[in-house]
CSV table of C-alpha atoms and ligand atoms in Angstrom, one decimal:
chain,number,residue,atom,x,y,z
A,26,UNK,CA,-23.2,12.8,-9.4
A,27,UNK,CA,-23.6,16.2,-11.1
A,28,UNK,CA,-23.4,19.7,-9.7
A,29,UNK,CA,-22.9,22.3,-8.4
A,30,UNK,CA,-25.8,23.4,-6.1
A,31,UNK,CA,-27.0,26.9,-7.0
A,32,UNK,CA,-26.1,26.9,-10.7
A,33,UNK,CA,-22.9,27.6,-12.6
A,34,UNK,CA,-21.3,25.4,-15.2
A,35,UNK,CA,-22.6,21.9,-14.8
A,36,UNK,CA,-20.1,19.2,-14.0
A,37,UNK,CA,-20.5,15.4,-14.1
A,38,UNK,CA,-18.5,13.1,-11.8
A,39,UNK,CA,-18.0,10.5,-14.6
A,40,UNK,CA,-16.2,13.0,-16.8
A,41,UNK,CA,-13.9,14.4,-14.1
A,42,UNK,CA,-13.0,11.0,-12.7
A,43,UNK,CA,-12.2,9.6,-16.1
A,44,UNK,CA,-10.0,12.6,-16.9
A,45,UNK,CA,-8.1,12.2,-13.6
A,46,UNK,CA,-7.9,8.4,-14.0
A,47,UNK,CA,-6.4,8.7,-17.5
A,48,UNK,CA,-3.8,11.2,-16.2
A,49,UNK,CA,-3.0,9.0,-13.2
A,50,UNK,CA,-2.5,6.0,-15.6
A,51,UNK,CA,-0.1,8.1,-17.7
A,52,UNK,CA,1.9,9.2,-14.6
A,53,UNK,CA,2.1,5.6,-13.3
A,54,UNK,CA,3.0,4.1,-16.6
A,55,UNK,CA,5.9,6.6,-17.1
A,56,UNK,CA,7.2,5.5,-13.7
A,57,UNK,CA,7.2,1.9,-15.0
A,58,UNK,CA,4.0,0.6,-13.3
A,59,UNK,CA,1.6,-1.6,-15.2
A,60,UNK,CA,-1.8,0.0,-15.2
A,61,UNK,CA,-5.1,-1.6,-16.1
A,62,UNK,CA,-8.2,0.7,-16.2
A,63,UNK,CA,-11.7,-0.6,-15.8
A,64,UNK,CA,-12.8,1.9,-18.3
A,65,UNK,CA,-11.0,4.3,-20.7
A,66,UNK,CA,-14.1,5.8,-22.3
A,67,UNK,CA,-17.5,7.1,-21.1
A,68,UNK,CA,-19.0,3.7,-20.4
A,69,UNK,CA,-20.5,1.9,-17.4
A,70,UNK,CA,-18.8,-1.1,-15.7
A,71,UNK,CA,-20.8,-2.9,-13.0
A,72,UNK,CA,-19.4,-2.1,-9.5
A,73,UNK,CA,-18.9,-5.8,-8.8
A,74,UNK,CA,-17.1,-6.3,-12.1
A,75,UNK,CA,-14.4,-3.7,-11.4
A,76,UNK,CA,-12.9,-5.8,-8.6
A,77,UNK,CA,-13.2,-8.9,-10.8
A,78,UNK,CA,-11.2,-7.2,-13.5
A,79,UNK,CA,-8.5,-6.3,-11.0
A,80,UNK,CA,-8.4,-9.9,-9.6
A,81,UNK,CA,-8.3,-11.5,-13.0
A,82,UNK,CA,-5.3,-9.4,-13.9
A,83,UNK,CA,-3.6,-10.0,-10.5
A,84,UNK,CA,-3.5,-6.4,-9.5
A,85,UNK,CA,-1.3,-5.4,-6.5
A,86,UNK,CA,-3.5,-2.4,-5.8
A,87,UNK,CA,-7.0,-1.1,-6.6
A,88,UNK,CA,-7.8,2.6,-6.8
A,89,UNK,CA,-11.3,4.0,-7.4
A,90,UNK,CA,-11.6,7.7,-8.1
A,91,UNK,CA,-14.7,9.7,-7.3
A,92,UNK,CA,-16.3,13.1,-6.9
A,93,UNK,CA,-18.3,13.6,-3.8
A,94,UNK,CA,-21.8,15.1,-3.2
A,95,UNK,CA,-23.4,16.6,-0.1
A,96,UNK,CA,-26.3,14.8,1.4
A,97,UNK,CA,-28.3,18.0,2.0
A,98,UNK,CA,-29.7,20.8,-0.1
A,99,UNK,CA,-29.4,24.6,0.2
A,100,UNK,CA,-26.6,26.9,0.9
A,101,UNK,CA,-25.2,25.3,4.0
A,102,UNK,CA,-24.9,21.9,2.2
A,103,UNK,CA,-23.4,23.6,-0.8
A,104,UNK,CA,-20.5,24.9,1.4
A,105,UNK,CA,-19.4,21.3,2.2
A,106,UNK,CA,-16.1,20.6,0.5
A,107,UNK,CA,-12.8,18.8,0.8
A,108,UNK,CA,-11.2,15.5,-0.1
A,109,UNK,CA,-11.3,12.1,1.7
A,110,UNK,CA,-10.0,8.6,1.1
A,111,UNK,CA,-11.8,5.4,2.1
A,112,UNK,CA,-10.8,1.8,2.6
A,113,UNK,CA,-13.3,-1.0,2.8
A,114,UNK,CA,-14.6,-1.8,6.3
A,115,UNK,CA,-17.7,-1.4,8.3
A,116,UNK,CA,-18.8,2.3,8.1
A,117,UNK,CA,-18.0,4.1,11.4
A,118,UNK,CA,-19.8,7.4,11.1
A,119,UNK,CA,-23.2,8.6,9.7
A,120,UNK,CA,-21.4,10.6,7.1
A,121,UNK,CA,-19.4,7.5,5.9
A,122,UNK,CA,-22.6,5.5,5.7
A,123,UNK,CA,-24.2,8.2,3.6
A,124,UNK,CA,-21.3,8.3,1.1
A,125,UNK,CA,-21.4,4.5,1.1
A,126,UNK,CA,-25.1,4.5,0.2
A,127,UNK,CA,-24.6,7.2,-2.4
A,128,UNK,CA,-21.7,5.4,-4.2
A,129,UNK,CA,-23.4,1.9,-4.0
A,130,UNK,CA,-26.5,3.4,-5.6
A,131,UNK,CA,-24.7,3.4,-8.9
A,132,UNK,CA,-25.9,-0.2,-9.0
A,133,UNK,CA,-29.3,1.1,-10.2
A,134,UNK,CA,-27.8,1.9,-13.6
A,135,UNK,CA,-26.7,-1.7,-14.0
A,136,UNK,CA,-29.1,-3.5,-16.3
A,137,UNK,CA,-28.8,-6.4,-18.8
A,138,UNK,CA,-25.2,-7.0,-19.8
A,139,UNK,CA,-24.1,-4.7,-16.9
A,140,UNK,CA,-25.9,-6.6,-14.2
A,141,UNK,CA,-23.7,-8.5,-11.8
A,142,UNK,CA,-23.7,-12.2,-11.9
A,143,UNK,CA,-22.8,-12.6,-8.2
A,144,UNK,CA,-24.8,-14.6,-5.6
A,145,UNK,CA,-25.5,-13.3,-2.0
A,146,UNK,CA,-22.8,-15.6,-0.6
A,147,UNK,CA,-20.0,-14.1,-2.7
A,148,UNK,CA,-20.5,-10.7,-0.9
A,149,UNK,CA,-19.6,-12.4,2.4
A,150,UNK,CA,-16.6,-14.2,0.9
A,151,UNK,CA,-15.4,-11.0,-0.8
A,152,UNK,CA,-15.7,-9.1,2.5
A,153,UNK,CA,-13.4,-11.7,4.1
A,154,UNK,CA,-11.0,-11.4,1.2
A,155,UNK,CA,-10.6,-7.7,1.9
A,156,UNK,CA,-10.1,-8.1,5.6
A,157,UNK,CA,-6.5,-9.3,5.3
A,158,UNK,CA,-5.6,-6.1,3.3
A,159,UNK,CA,-7.1,-3.6,5.8
A,160,UNK,CA,-3.7,-2.5,7.1
A,161,UNK,CA,-2.2,-1.9,3.6
A,162,UNK,CA,-5.4,-0.2,2.4
A,163,UNK,CA,-5.3,2.1,5.4
A,164,UNK,CA,-1.6,2.9,4.8
A,165,UNK,CA,-2.3,3.8,1.2
A,166,UNK,CA,-5.3,5.9,2.2
A,167,UNK,CA,-3.1,7.9,4.7
A,168,UNK,CA,-0.4,8.4,2.0
A,169,UNK,CA,-3.0,9.7,-0.5
A,170,UNK,CA,-4.5,12.1,2.1
A,171,UNK,CA,-1.0,13.4,3.0
A,172,UNK,CA,-0.2,14.0,-0.6
A,173,UNK,CA,-3.4,16.0,-1.4
A,174,UNK,CA,-3.0,18.1,1.7
A,175,UNK,CA,0.0,19.9,0.1
A,176,UNK,CA,-2.1,21.6,-2.6
A,177,UNK,CA,-5.8,20.9,-2.4
A,178,UNK,CA,-7.8,24.0,-1.6
A,179,UNK,CA,-10.6,22.1,0.2
A,180,UNK,CA,-10.4,20.7,3.7
A,181,UNK,CA,-8.7,17.4,4.6
A,182,UNK,CA,-11.6,15.2,5.7
A,183,UNK,CA,-9.3,12.4,6.6
A,184,UNK,CA,-9.2,8.7,6.1
A,185,UNK,CA,-12.6,7.0,6.4
A,186,UNK,CA,-14.0,3.5,6.2
A,187,UNK,CA,-17.2,2.2,4.6
A,188,UNK,CA,-18.5,-0.8,2.8
A,189,UNK,CA,-18.3,0.1,-0.9
A,190,UNK,CA,-19.6,-2.4,-3.4
A,191,UNK,CA,-16.8,-1.3,-5.8
A,192,UNK,CA,-14.1,-2.3,-3.3
A,193,UNK,CA,-15.8,-5.4,-2.0
A,194,UNK,CA,-14.7,-7.9,-4.7
A,195,UNK,CA,-11.0,-7.1,-5.0
A,196,UNK,CA,-8.5,-9.5,-3.4
A,197,UNK,CA,-5.8,-6.8,-2.9
A,198,UNK,CA,-5.3,-3.5,-1.1
A,199,UNK,CA,-8.0,-1.2,-2.3
A,200,UNK,CA,-9.0,2.5,-1.7
A,201,UNK,CA,-11.7,4.9,-2.9
A,202,UNK,CA,-10.7,8.5,-3.3
A,203,UNK,CA,-13.2,11.4,-3.2
A,204,UNK,CA,-11.2,14.1,-4.8
A,205,UNK,CA,-13.6,16.9,-3.9
A,206,UNK,CA,-17.3,18.0,-3.8
A,207,UNK,CA,-19.0,18.6,-7.1
A,208,UNK,CA,-21.9,20.1,-5.2
A,209,UNK,CA,-19.7,23.0,-4.0
A,210,UNK,CA,-19.5,25.7,-6.6
A,211,UNK,CA,-15.8,26.6,-5.9
A,212,UNK,CA,-14.7,23.0,-5.8
A,213,UNK,CA,-16.7,22.1,-8.9
A,214,UNK,CA,-14.8,24.8,-10.8
A,215,UNK,CA,-11.5,23.6,-9.2
A,216,UNK,CA,-12.2,20.0,-10.3
A,217,UNK,CA,-13.1,20.9,-13.9
A,218,UNK,CA,-9.8,22.7,-14.5
A,219,UNK,CA,-7.4,20.4,-16.4
A,220,UNK,CA,-4.3,21.8,-14.6
A,221,UNK,CA,-5.9,20.9,-11.2
A,222,UNK,CA,-6.9,17.5,-12.6
A,223,UNK,CA,-3.2,16.9,-13.5
A,224,UNK,CA,-2.0,18.0,-10.1
A,225,UNK,CA,-4.4,15.6,-8.4
A,226,UNK,CA,-3.3,12.8,-10.7
A,227,UNK,CA,0.4,13.5,-10.1
A,228,UNK,CA,-0.2,13.5,-6.4
A,229,UNK,CA,-2.2,10.2,-6.5
A,230,UNK,CA,0.6,8.7,-8.6
A,231,UNK,CA,3.3,9.8,-6.1
A,232,UNK,CA,1.3,8.3,-3.3
A,233,UNK,CA,0.8,5.0,-5.1
A,234,UNK,CA,4.6,4.8,-5.9
A,235,UNK,CA,5.5,5.7,-2.3
A,236,UNK,CA,3.1,3.0,-1.1
A,237,UNK,CA,4.5,0.4,-3.6
A,238,UNK,CA,8.1,1.1,-2.5
A,239,UNK,CA,7.2,0.7,1.1
A,240,UNK,CA,5.3,-2.5,0.3
A,241,UNK,CA,8.2,-3.9,-1.7
A,242,UNK,CA,10.6,-3.1,1.1
A,243,UNK,CA,8.4,-5.0,3.5
A,244,UNK,CA,7.7,-8.2,1.5
A,245,UNK,CA,10.9,-8.0,-0.5
A,246,UNK,CA,11.2,-7.3,-4.3
A,247,UNK,CA,10.3,-10.0,-6.7
A,248,UNK,CA,7.8,-11.7,-4.5
A,249,UNK,CA,4.8,-9.9,-6.0
B,325,ZN,ZN1,-18.8,8.0,-7.3
């Protein structure tokens, strides 16, 4: 997405999410976590390939970082702001369905080498693969929301669920974080500030570490 509505410095989701993801990787690495990024530069990786990359490398956790956009136009829509974290399941609300459609639309940029090689059946199998991780994914989503609540100026839009293509193919707990609305002028400015990007990344890192500790404690260290 790009924004904001009503003018002001133009921001692009792909630049902000890459900056935050790089900072997040830094934070996690310095805490001793192995991090694999699906992209480290301004390039496009097919939605379905991102999960595959995580599976191939036997990830314990999959985190997808995004900037949100309102569904409407005009000044009322431009006021919409805040952060929310999704896990993969059937969308429960109209708003979750809208965000699902919007994020899944990125498929339209996938051509040639980027096009997914999957068959229709693999979607069903992948959905089933995610089912057993629902509880963990929900836990991680809650932890992320709790962390952001401490500093984020936008409103807490809570933990949501939707059927995201980017999460479908991963055989591990997986979440999608919408760190704010790029369509809202104040939030677009907030998200483009590198200090704020760092604060968001640090918070995401703390949540991931908190989650991993909890997860380790439950299944016992050394079994992952
Ligand atoms: Zn997105």
